[in-house]
Amino acid sequence: MTLSSKLSDPRLFRQYAYVDGKWTHGEGGREEAVFDPATGEALGHIPWLEAHQITATVDAAEAAFVHWRALRVDERCERLLAWYDLLQANREDLATLMTLEQGKPLPDARGEVEYGASFVRWFAEEGKRTFGETIPSHIPNAALGTIKEPVGIAALITPWNFPLAMITRKAAAAMAAGCTVIVKPAGETPFSALALAELAERAGIPAGVFNVVLGDPPEVSRILCAEDRVKALSFTGSTRVGRLLLEQCANTVKRVSLELGGNAPFIVGPDMDPKEAAFAAVAAKFQTAGQDCLAADRILVHESIHDAFVEHFAERMAALTVGNGLEPEIDLGPLIHRQAVEKAAAIVDDAISKGATLVAGDQSQAPGENFFMPVLLTDVTHDMKIWHEESFAPVAGITAYADDDQVIEMANDTEYGLAAYLYTHDIRRIWKILRALEFGMVSVNSVKMTGPPVPFGGVKHSGLGREGGVTGIDEYLETKYYCLGALGSVSGS
Ligand SMILES: NC(=O)c1ccc[n+]([C@@H]2O[C@H](COP(=O)([O-])OP(=O)(O)OC[C@H]3O[C@@H](n4cnc5c(N)ncnc54)[C@H](O)[C@@H]3O)[C@@H](O)[C@H]2O)c1
Ligand SMILES: N[C@@H](CC=O)C(=O)O
């Protein structure tokens, strides 16, 4: 059965790049297959564009910028709202596409479509509130103020783990600000991005405003970073690639936003009910099979409740189902590819060889070669890979701690600083630990922390800038200061 036959609207499945409002093949004839990670079957093919085609995309985005920025802001925002409506109306097909190419269970994919769409609505509204300021003048007979203007063309490079929402969180903000965008999705998950392009066109977003380019990742990124006409780069992905792109943007002094890796601590205070905290930790660890920048990677439990916590965690983890995300009642789909499985196995082996205890996790039960059964390790320590590396896999590591000062030190003992979880009801402990944590986001007694109103982002090597919230649009706006002199009548008024 072909992929398009699984969709109620087969035109959402596109195997071309989308440039200047046209479905575009690669002029060099290079193509790459895209695989279903659950079955290993090829879902389709995508073209790799040639270098001059990437440059032609910049030409198109440059031409479209002139008209898009000149539209009245409410006209731009109406089109974004039409895009939002289409995302909602096509939720089921978008979710099916996502599960097929990414592997996440269908209910999670539906959740991501909702989540991704919510950013489009949010920025359609925020676009109308890009206010400048009036500045009381210190210059005689002058009026001073600021105007917000779009930066220009924005290049958006995105990962495979959230193939739709990581695009809309950037693209909607940029487009609401008046920018045109060039999206380079991950090669593993291009079809969600191309479906977004199809729906953008139907929503009346003009040619050249939303473009999707496909190709060799280092080559495409190098061209976009070196292009002086591209004024902003927003990247979500690994810290390794983020560093590379930051360097590549130096020559053209671009605006750079980076949403990079995480290595979230999950801290459990001594006052917590161990069962409640363990169930929350399982939810925070295993979403998207652990392939989430917010995944609880280091679970730090007060020594007084450690053993009970481990017991409840293991019990809850044992109930998780692993399988093809298109089947009902599946909690964990496959990992994205075989290398991810190998990396997960290496992290587990490393931990065990250095003294961690394997409580549960039998890989002989894996239902296919890209699947990894959930693993629980205890006695995890600082010298193990699992402590320092983002595992991006369903591997949970638990460690006991003695007091608040020790757990703060342990939690901050990482180059990453994206998100942290804290479970305790002691308000003094909450305030002390919350303030001491070196992370961009701290969630207290809640697994869910994200959404459109939230300034999402990290500190340290987890990134630069914030997405979403009231400041997310600022990544795509310049502040122009003006001084209107020789007015005669305004001084002192
Ligand atoms: N902070 C956040 O908001 C957030 C959200 C989602 C994912 N992530 C992070 O993303 C990572 C997982 O995603 P991934 O494996 O797709 O990341 P990745 O860095 O390998 O790839 C991200 C994007 O960069 C491209 N790319 C890969 N190698 C490149 C190179 N050498 N030069 C230029 N571009 C290149 C890829 O094709 C993809 O489009 C994890 O580290 C995760 O934490 C962060
Ligand atoms: N879950 C994150 C994406 C990280 O991988 C989000 O909500 O943005």
Coordinates of C-alpha atoms and ligand atoms in Angstrom, one line a residue:
M1 CA 0.0 0.0 0.0
T2 CA 1.5 3.4 -1.0
L3 CA 1.8 6.3 1.4
S4 CA -0.7 8.5 -0.5
S5 CA -3.4 5.7 -0.3
K6 CA -3.3 6.1 3.5
L7 CA -4.3 9.7 3.3
S8 CA -7.7 11.1 2.7
D9 CA -6.1 13.9 0.8
P10 CA -3.2 12.3 -1.3
R11 CA -2.0 15.7 -2.4
L12 CA -0.5 16.2 1.0
F13 CA 2.1 13.7 0.1
R14 CA 4.7 15.5 -2.0
Q15 CA 8.0 14.3 -3.2
Y16 CA 9.4 17.6 -4.5
A17 CA 11.0 20.6 -2.9
Y18 CA 8.8 23.7 -2.8
V19 CA 10.4 26.8 -4.2
D20 CA 8.7 30.1 -5.1
G21 CA 5.3 28.4 -5.1
K22 CA 6.4 25.6 -7.4
W23 CA 7.0 21.9 -6.8
T24 CA 10.6 21.5 -7.8
H25 CA 12.8 18.5 -8.7
G26 CA 16.5 18.5 -8.4
E27 CA 18.2 19.5 -11.6
G28 CA 21.2 17.1 -11.0
G29 CA 18.9 14.1 -10.7
R30 CA 20.1 13.3 -7.1
E31 CA 17.4 11.6 -4.9
E32 CA 17.2 10.1 -1.5
A33 CA 14.8 7.6 -0.1
V34 CA 12.8 8.3 3.0
F35 CA 12.1 5.3 5.3
D36 CA 9.4 4.2 7.7
P37 CA 11.6 3.6 10.9
A38 CA 9.1 1.0 12.1
T39 CA 9.2 -1.2 9.1
G40 CA 12.3 -0.2 7.2
E41 CA 10.1 0.3 4.0
A42 CA 10.8 3.2 1.7
L43 CA 8.0 5.6 1.9
G44 CA 9.0 7.7 -1.1
H45 CA 11.9 9.8 -2.4
I46 CA 13.0 13.4 -2.2
P47 CA 15.2 15.3 -4.6
W48 CA 18.4 16.9 -3.6
L49 CA 18.6 20.4 -5.0
E50 CA 21.7 21.7 -6.7
A51 CA 23.6 24.6 -5.2
H52 CA 22.3 27.0 -7.8
Q53 CA 18.7 25.9 -7.0
I54 CA 19.3 26.9 -3.3
T55 CA 20.6 30.3 -4.5
A56 CA 17.5 30.6 -6.7
T57 CA 15.3 30.0 -3.6
V58 CA 17.0 32.9 -1.9
D59 CA 16.3 35.0 -5.0
A60 CA 12.6 34.0 -4.8
A61 CA 12.4 34.7 -1.0
E62 CA 14.1 38.1 -1.6
A63 CA 11.5 39.0 -4.3
A64 CA 8.6 37.9 -2.2
F65 CA 9.9 39.8 0.9
V66 CA 9.2 43.1 -0.9
H67 CA 5.5 42.3 -1.2
W68 CA 5.0 40.3 2.0
R69 CA 6.5 42.9 4.3
A70 CA 4.4 45.6 2.6
L71 CA 1.1 43.8 3.3
R72 CA -0.9 45.3 6.2
V73 CA -0.1 43.2 9.2
D74 CA -3.7 42.1 9.6
E75 CA -3.7 40.9 6.0
R76 CA -0.6 38.8 6.8
C77 CA -2.1 37.5 10.0
E78 CA -5.4 36.5 8.2
R79 CA -3.4 34.2 5.9
L80 CA -1.6 32.7 8.9
L81 CA -5.0 32.0 10.5
A82 CA -6.2 30.4 7.3
W83 CA -3.1 28.2 7.4
Y84 CA -3.9 27.3 11.1
D85 CA -7.5 26.3 10.0
L86 CA -6.1 24.0 7.3
L87 CA -3.7 22.4 9.7
Q88 CA -6.5 21.6 12.0
A89 CA -8.8 20.4 9.2
N90 CA -6.1 18.1 7.9
R91 CA -4.9 16.9 11.3
E92 CA -5.5 13.2 10.7
D93 CA -3.5 13.1 7.5
L94 CA -0.7 15.2 8.9
A95 CA -0.5 12.9 11.9
T96 CA -0.5 9.8 9.7
L97 CA 2.3 11.2 7.6
M98 CA 4.3 12.1 10.7
T99 CA 3.9 8.6 12.3
L100 CA 5.0 7.0 9.0
E101 CA 8.2 9.0 8.6
Q102 CA 9.0 9.7 12.3
G103 CA 7.7 6.6 14.1
K104 CA 5.9 8.3 17.0
P105 CA 2.5 6.8 18.0
L106 CA -0.5 8.2 16.2
P107 CA -2.0 9.9 19.3
D108 CA 1.3 11.7 19.9
A109 CA 1.5 12.7 16.2
R110 CA -2.0 14.1 16.5
G111 CA -0.9 16.0 19.6
E112 CA 2.1 17.4 17.7
V113 CA -0.2 18.6 14.9
E114 CA -2.3 20.5 17.5
Y115 CA 0.9 21.8 19.1
G116 CA 2.4 22.9 15.8
A117 CA -0.8 24.6 14.7
S118 CA -1.1 26.4 18.0
F119 CA 2.1 28.3 17.2
V120 CA 0.6 29.5 13.9
R121 CA -2.5 30.9 15.7
W122 CA -0.4 32.4 18.5
F123 CA 1.9 34.3 16.0
A124 CA -1.0 35.3 13.8
E125 CA -2.2 37.2 16.9
E126 CA 1.2 38.3 18.2
G127 CA 2.0 39.7 14.7
K128 CA -0.5 42.5 15.4
R129 CA 1.4 43.5 18.6
T130 CA 4.9 44.3 17.3
F131 CA 4.7 47.7 18.9
G132 CA 7.5 50.3 18.8
E133 CA 8.0 52.8 21.6
T134 CA 7.9 56.5 22.2
I135 CA 11.0 57.7 23.9
P136 CA 10.9 60.9 26.0
S137 CA 13.4 63.2 24.2
H138 CA 16.6 64.5 25.7
I139 CA 17.2 66.4 22.4
P140 CA 15.7 69.9 22.1
N141 CA 12.7 70.0 19.7
A142 CA 12.8 66.3 18.7
A143 CA 10.6 63.3 18.9
L144 CA 12.2 60.0 19.5
G145 CA 10.9 56.5 19.1
T146 CA 11.3 53.0 17.7
I147 CA 9.7 51.0 14.9
K148 CA 9.9 47.2 14.6
E149 CA 10.8 46.0 11.1
P150 CA 11.2 42.4 9.7
V151 CA 14.9 41.3 9.5
G152 CA 14.4 39.9 6.0
I153 CA 14.9 36.3 4.8
A154 CA 15.1 33.7 7.5
A155 CA 16.6 30.3 7.0
L156 CA 15.0 27.6 9.3
I157 CA 16.9 24.3 9.8
T158 CA 14.9 21.7 11.8
P159 CA 15.3 18.2 13.3
W160 CA 13.4 15.0 12.8
N161 CA 12.0 14.4 16.3
F162 CA 9.2 17.0 16.0
P163 CA 9.0 17.4 12.2
L164 CA 6.0 19.8 12.2
A165 CA 6.0 21.8 15.4
M166 CA 9.7 22.8 15.2
I167 CA 8.9 24.3 11.8
T168 CA 5.8 26.2 12.7
R169 CA 7.2 27.6 15.9
K170 CA 9.9 29.4 13.8
A171 CA 8.0 30.0 10.5
A172 CA 4.9 31.4 11.9
A173 CA 6.9 33.9 14.1
A174 CA 9.0 34.9 11.1
M175 CA 6.1 35.2 8.7
A176 CA 4.0 37.2 11.1
A177 CA 6.9 39.6 11.5
G178 CA 6.9 40.1 7.7
C179 CA 9.9 37.8 6.9
T180 CA 10.0 35.2 4.1
V181 CA 11.4 31.8 5.1
I182 CA 13.5 29.0 3.6
V183 CA 12.9 25.8 5.5
K184 CA 15.5 23.0 5.4
P185 CA 13.8 20.0 7.2
A186 CA 15.7 16.9 8.4
G187 CA 16.2 14.4 5.6
E188 CA 14.5 11.7 7.7
T189 CA 11.2 13.6 7.9
P190 CA 10.7 15.9 4.9
F191 CA 7.1 14.9 4.2
S192 CA 5.6 16.8 7.1
A193 CA 7.4 20.0 6.0
L194 CA 6.2 19.5 2.4
A195 CA 2.6 19.0 3.6
L196 CA 2.9 22.3 5.5
A197 CA 4.0 23.9 2.2
E198 CA 0.9 22.5 0.4
L199 CA -1.4 23.9 3.1
A200 CA 0.4 27.2 3.1
E201 CA -0.3 27.6 -0.6
R202 CA -3.9 26.7 -0.1
A203 CA -4.1 29.3 2.7
G204 CA -3.1 32.0 0.2
I205 CA 0.4 32.5 1.4
P206 CA 2.1 34.0 -1.7
A207 CA 4.8 32.2 -3.7
G208 CA 8.3 32.7 -2.3
V209 CA 7.1 33.4 1.3
F210 CA 7.3 29.8 2.6
N211 CA 9.9 27.7 0.8
V212 CA 11.1 24.2 1.5
V213 CA 14.5 23.2 0.2
L214 CA 15.9 19.6 0.3
G215 CA 19.5 18.5 -0.2
D216 CA 22.8 17.5 1.3
P217 CA 22.5 19.0 4.8
P218 CA 26.1 20.4 5.1
E219 CA 25.9 21.8 1.6
V220 CA 22.5 23.4 1.9
S221 CA 23.4 24.9 5.3
R222 CA 26.7 26.2 4.1
I223 CA 25.0 28.1 1.2
L224 CA 22.3 29.5 3.4
C225 CA 24.8 30.6 6.1
A226 CA 27.1 32.2 3.6
E227 CA 24.3 34.1 1.8
D228 CA 24.4 37.7 2.8
R229 CA 20.8 38.1 1.8
V230 CA 19.7 35.6 4.4
K231 CA 19.5 37.8 7.5
A232 CA 18.5 35.3 10.2
L233 CA 19.2 31.7 10.9
S234 CA 17.1 29.7 13.3
F235 CA 18.3 26.2 14.0
T236 CA 16.9 23.4 16.1
G237 CA 19.0 20.3 16.4
S238 CA 22.1 19.0 18.1
T239 CA 24.7 21.1 19.9
R240 CA 27.4 19.7 17.5
V241 CA 25.7 21.0 14.4
G242 CA 24.5 24.2 16.1
R243 CA 28.1 25.2 16.9
L244 CA 29.1 24.6 13.2
L245 CA 26.3 26.8 11.9
L246 CA 27.1 29.5 14.4
E247 CA 30.6 29.6 13.0
Q248 CA 29.4 29.6 9.4
C249 CA 27.1 32.6 10.1
A250 CA 29.9 34.7 11.5
N251 CA 31.1 36.1 8.2
T252 CA 27.7 37.5 7.3
V253 CA 26.9 38.6 10.9
K254 CA 23.5 37.0 10.9
R255 CA 20.9 37.0 13.6
V256 CA 21.3 33.4 15.0
S257 CA 18.8 31.5 17.2
L258 CA 19.8 28.1 18.4
E259 CA 17.5 25.5 20.1
L260 CA 20.0 22.7 20.9
G261 CA 20.3 19.6 22.9
G262 CA 19.2 19.0 26.5
N263 CA 20.1 16.7 29.3
A264 CA 17.3 17.4 31.8
P265 CA 17.6 16.6 35.4
F266 CA 14.5 15.3 37.2
I267 CA 14.8 16.1 40.9
V268 CA 12.6 14.4 43.4
G269 CA 12.5 15.9 46.9
P270 CA 12.2 13.8 50.1
D271 CA 8.6 15.0 50.8
M272 CA 7.3 13.5 47.6
D273 CA 5.0 10.5 47.3
P274 CA 7.4 8.1 45.5
K275 CA 4.7 6.6 43.3
E276 CA 3.3 10.0 42.1
A277 CA 6.9 11.2 41.4
A278 CA 7.9 7.9 39.6
F279 CA 4.9 8.0 37.3
A280 CA 5.6 11.6 36.4
A281 CA 9.3 10.7 35.8
V282 CA 8.2 7.8 33.4
A283 CA 6.1 10.3 31.5
A284 CA 8.9 12.8 31.3
K285 CA 11.5 10.2 30.2
F286 CA 9.7 8.1 27.6
Q287 CA 7.7 10.5 25.4
T288 CA 8.7 10.2 21.7
A289 CA 10.7 7.1 22.9
G290 CA 13.1 9.4 24.7
Q291 CA 13.9 11.3 21.5
D292 CA 12.9 14.6 23.0
C293 CA 15.1 17.5 24.0
L294 CA 13.0 17.8 27.2
A295 CA 13.5 14.1 28.1
A296 CA 14.3 13.5 31.8
D297 CA 17.8 12.2 31.3
R298 CA 19.2 12.2 34.9
I299 CA 16.6 11.2 37.5
L300 CA 17.9 12.4 40.9
V301 CA 15.9 11.0 43.9
H302 CA 16.3 11.8 47.6
E303 CA 18.0 8.8 49.3
S304 CA 15.1 8.5 51.8
I305 CA 12.6 7.5 49.0
H306 CA 15.0 6.1 46.4
D307 CA 14.2 2.4 46.7
A308 CA 10.4 2.9 46.7
F309 CA 10.7 5.3 43.7
V310 CA 12.7 2.8 41.8
E311 CA 10.1 0.1 42.4
H312 CA 7.3 2.2 41.2
F313 CA 9.3 3.5 38.2
A314 CA 10.1 -0.1 37.2
E315 CA 6.4 -1.2 37.6
R316 CA 5.2 1.7 35.5
M317 CA 7.9 1.3 32.9
A318 CA 7.0 -2.4 32.5
A319 CA 3.5 -1.4 31.4
L320 CA 4.8 0.6 28.4
T321 CA 4.0 -0.9 25.1
V322 CA 6.5 -0.8 22.2
G323 CA 5.6 -1.2 18.6
N324 CA 4.6 0.4 15.3
G325 CA 3.0 3.8 16.1
L326 CA 0.2 3.1 13.6
E327 CA -1.1 0.3 15.8
P328 CA -3.5 1.1 18.7
E329 CA -2.3 1.3 22.3
I330 CA 1.4 1.8 21.6
D331 CA 3.4 4.0 24.0
L332 CA 6.8 3.9 22.3
G333 CA 7.5 3.7 18.6
P334 CA 10.8 2.9 17.0
L335 CA 14.0 5.0 17.2
I336 CA 14.6 7.1 14.1
H337 CA 17.2 4.7 12.7
R338 CA 19.6 1.9 13.4
Q339 CA 22.5 4.2 14.5
A340 CA 20.2 5.6 17.3
V341 CA 19.7 2.0 18.5
E342 CA 23.4 1.4 18.5
K343 CA 24.1 4.6 20.4
A344 CA 21.5 3.7 23.0
A345 CA 23.0 0.2 23.5
A346 CA 26.5 1.8 23.8
I347 CA 25.3 4.2 26.5
V348 CA 23.8 1.3 28.5
D349 CA 26.9 -0.9 28.1
D350 CA 29.1 2.0 29.2
A351 CA 27.0 2.6 32.3
I352 CA 27.0 -1.1 33.3
S353 CA 30.7 -1.4 32.7
K354 CA 31.2 1.5 35.1
G355 CA 29.1 0.1 37.9
A356 CA 25.4 1.0 37.1
T357 CA 22.8 -1.7 37.9
L358 CA 20.5 -2.8 35.1
V359 CA 17.1 -3.1 36.8
A360 CA 15.0 -3.7 33.6
G361 CA 15.4 -3.6 29.8
D362 CA 15.5 -6.7 27.7
Q363 CA 16.4 -6.0 24.1
S364 CA 15.5 -9.5 22.9
Q365 CA 11.9 -8.3 23.2
A366 CA 12.4 -5.5 20.7
P367 CA 9.8 -5.9 17.9
G368 CA 12.1 -4.8 15.1
E369 CA 15.6 -3.7 14.3
N370 CA 15.0 0.0 15.0
F371 CA 13.2 -0.6 18.3
F372 CA 14.8 -0.2 21.7
M373 CA 13.1 -1.6 24.8
P374 CA 12.9 0.9 27.7
V375 CA 15.9 0.5 30.1
L376 CA 16.1 1.4 33.8
L377 CA 19.6 1.8 35.3
T378 CA 20.3 2.8 38.9
D379 CA 23.6 3.9 40.6
V380 CA 24.3 6.1 37.7
T381 CA 27.4 8.3 38.2
H382 CA 29.2 11.3 36.9
D383 CA 31.8 9.3 34.9
M384 CA 29.2 7.6 32.7
K385 CA 28.2 8.7 29.2
I386 CA 24.5 8.6 30.3
W387 CA 25.3 11.5 32.7
H388 CA 26.9 13.8 30.2
E389 CA 25.5 12.8 26.8
E390 CA 22.0 13.4 25.6
S391 CA 20.9 9.7 25.1
F392 CA 17.9 10.5 22.9
A393 CA 16.7 7.0 23.7
P394 CA 14.4 5.3 26.2
V395 CA 17.2 4.8 28.7
A396 CA 16.4 6.1 32.3
G397 CA 19.2 6.6 34.8
I398 CA 18.5 7.1 38.5
T399 CA 20.8 8.3 41.2
A400 CA 20.3 9.0 44.9
Y401 CA 21.3 12.2 46.6
A402 CA 21.6 13.3 50.2
D403 CA 20.6 17.0 50.4
D404 CA 19.5 20.1 48.3
D405 CA 23.0 21.5 47.9
Q406 CA 24.3 18.2 46.5
V407 CA 21.4 17.8 44.1
I408 CA 21.8 21.3 42.8
E409 CA 25.5 20.5 42.0
M410 CA 24.6 17.2 40.4
A411 CA 21.8 18.8 38.3
N412 CA 24.1 21.6 37.0
D413 CA 26.9 19.2 36.2
T414 CA 26.4 19.2 32.5
E415 CA 27.2 21.5 29.5
Y416 CA 23.5 21.6 28.7
G417 CA 21.0 24.0 30.2
L418 CA 17.6 23.5 28.4
A419 CA 15.0 22.2 30.9
A420 CA 14.9 20.8 34.4
Y421 CA 12.1 19.2 36.4
L422 CA 11.6 19.5 40.1
Y423 CA 9.1 17.5 42.2
T424 CA 8.6 18.7 45.8
H425 CA 5.8 20.6 47.6
D426 CA 8.2 22.4 50.0
I427 CA 8.0 26.0 48.9
R428 CA 11.4 26.9 50.4
R429 CA 13.1 24.0 48.6
I430 CA 11.3 24.9 45.4
W431 CA 12.5 28.5 45.5
K432 CA 16.1 27.6 46.4
I433 CA 16.5 24.9 43.8
L434 CA 14.5 26.8 41.1
R435 CA 16.8 29.8 41.4
A436 CA 20.0 27.7 41.6
L437 CA 19.3 25.6 38.5
E438 CA 21.3 26.7 35.4
F439 CA 18.5 25.9 32.9
G440 CA 16.4 28.0 30.6
M441 CA 13.2 26.3 31.8
V442 CA 12.3 24.8 35.1
S443 CA 9.1 22.8 35.5
V444 CA 7.9 22.3 39.1
N445 CA 5.4 19.4 39.7
S446 CA 4.4 19.3 36.1
V447 CA 5.6 17.1 33.2
K448 CA 4.0 19.4 30.6
M449 CA 5.8 22.7 30.4
T450 CA 5.6 23.9 26.8
G451 CA 3.0 25.7 24.6
P452 CA 2.7 28.9 22.5
P453 CA 2.8 31.4 25.4
V454 CA 6.1 30.0 26.7
P455 CA 9.5 31.5 26.1
F456 CA 11.2 28.2 25.0
G457 CA 14.9 27.9 25.1
G458 CA 18.1 27.1 26.9
V459 CA 21.3 28.5 28.4
K460 CA 24.9 27.2 28.3
H461 CA 25.4 24.9 25.3
S462 CA 21.6 24.4 24.8
G463 CA 21.2 27.5 22.7
L464 CA 20.7 31.1 22.1
G465 CA 17.4 33.0 22.0
R466 CA 13.8 32.0 22.8
E467 CA 11.0 30.7 20.7
G468 CA 7.3 31.2 21.3
G469 CA 5.9 33.5 23.9
V470 CA 5.7 37.2 23.6
T471 CA 9.4 37.5 22.7
G472 CA 9.6 34.7 20.1
I473 CA 8.7 37.1 17.3
D474 CA 11.6 39.4 18.3
E475 CA 14.1 36.9 16.8
Y476 CA 12.8 38.1 13.4
L477 CA 12.5 41.8 14.0
E478 CA 14.9 44.7 14.0
T479 CA 14.4 47.7 16.2
K480 CA 14.7 50.9 14.1
Y481 CA 15.3 54.0 16.3
Y482 CA 14.2 57.3 14.9
C483 CA 14.9 60.9 15.9
L484 CA 12.7 63.5 14.3
G485 CA 14.5 66.8 14.9
A486 CA 13.8 70.4 14.4
L487 CA 10.1 70.0 15.2
G488 CA 9.9 73.2 17.1
S489 CA 6.8 72.4 19.1
V490 CA 7.6 69.2 21.0
S491 CA 10.4 70.0 23.3
G492 CA 9.4 69.6 26.9
S493 CA 5.8 68.7 26.0
Ligands
LIG1 N1 16.0 22.8 22.0 C1 15.0 22.4 21.3 O1 14.0 23.1 21.1 C2 15.1 21.1 20.5 C3 14.0 20.6 19.9 C4 14.1 19.5 19.2 C5 15.3 18.8 19.0 N2 16.4 19.3 19.6 C6 17.7 18.7 19.5 O2 17.9 18.1 18.2 C7 18.7 17.0 18.2 C8 18.1 15.8 17.5 O3 17.8 16.2 16.2 P1 18.7 15.8 14.9 O4 19.4 14.5 15.1 O5 17.9 16.0 13.7 O6 19.8 17.0 15.0 P2 20.9 17.3 13.9 O7 21.7 18.4 14.5 O8 21.7 16.1 13.5 O9 20.1 17.8 12.7 C9 19.3 19.0 12.7 C10 19.2 19.6 11.3 O10 20.5 19.9 10.9 C11 20.8 19.3 9.7 N3 22.3 18.9 9.7 C12 22.8 17.7 10.1 N4 24.1 17.7 10.0 C13 24.4 18.9 9.5 C14 25.7 19.5 9.1 N5 26.8 18.9 9.3 N6 25.6 20.7 8.6 C15 24.5 21.4 8.5 N7 23.3 20.9 8.8 C16 23.3 19.6 9.3 C17 19.9 18.1 9.6 O11 19.7 17.7 8.3 C18 18.7 18.6 10.3 O12 17.9 19.4 9.4 C19 18.8 16.7 19.7 O13 20.1 17.1 20.2 C20 17.7 17.5 20.4 O14 17.9 17.8 21.7 C21 16.4 20.5 20.3
LIG2 N1 9.4 18.7 23.1 C1 10.1 19.9 22.6 C2 10.9 19.6 21.4 C3 12.2 19.0 21.8 O1 12.6 18.0 21.2 C4 9.1 21.0 22.4 O2 8.1 21.0 23.0 O3 9.5 21.9 21.7

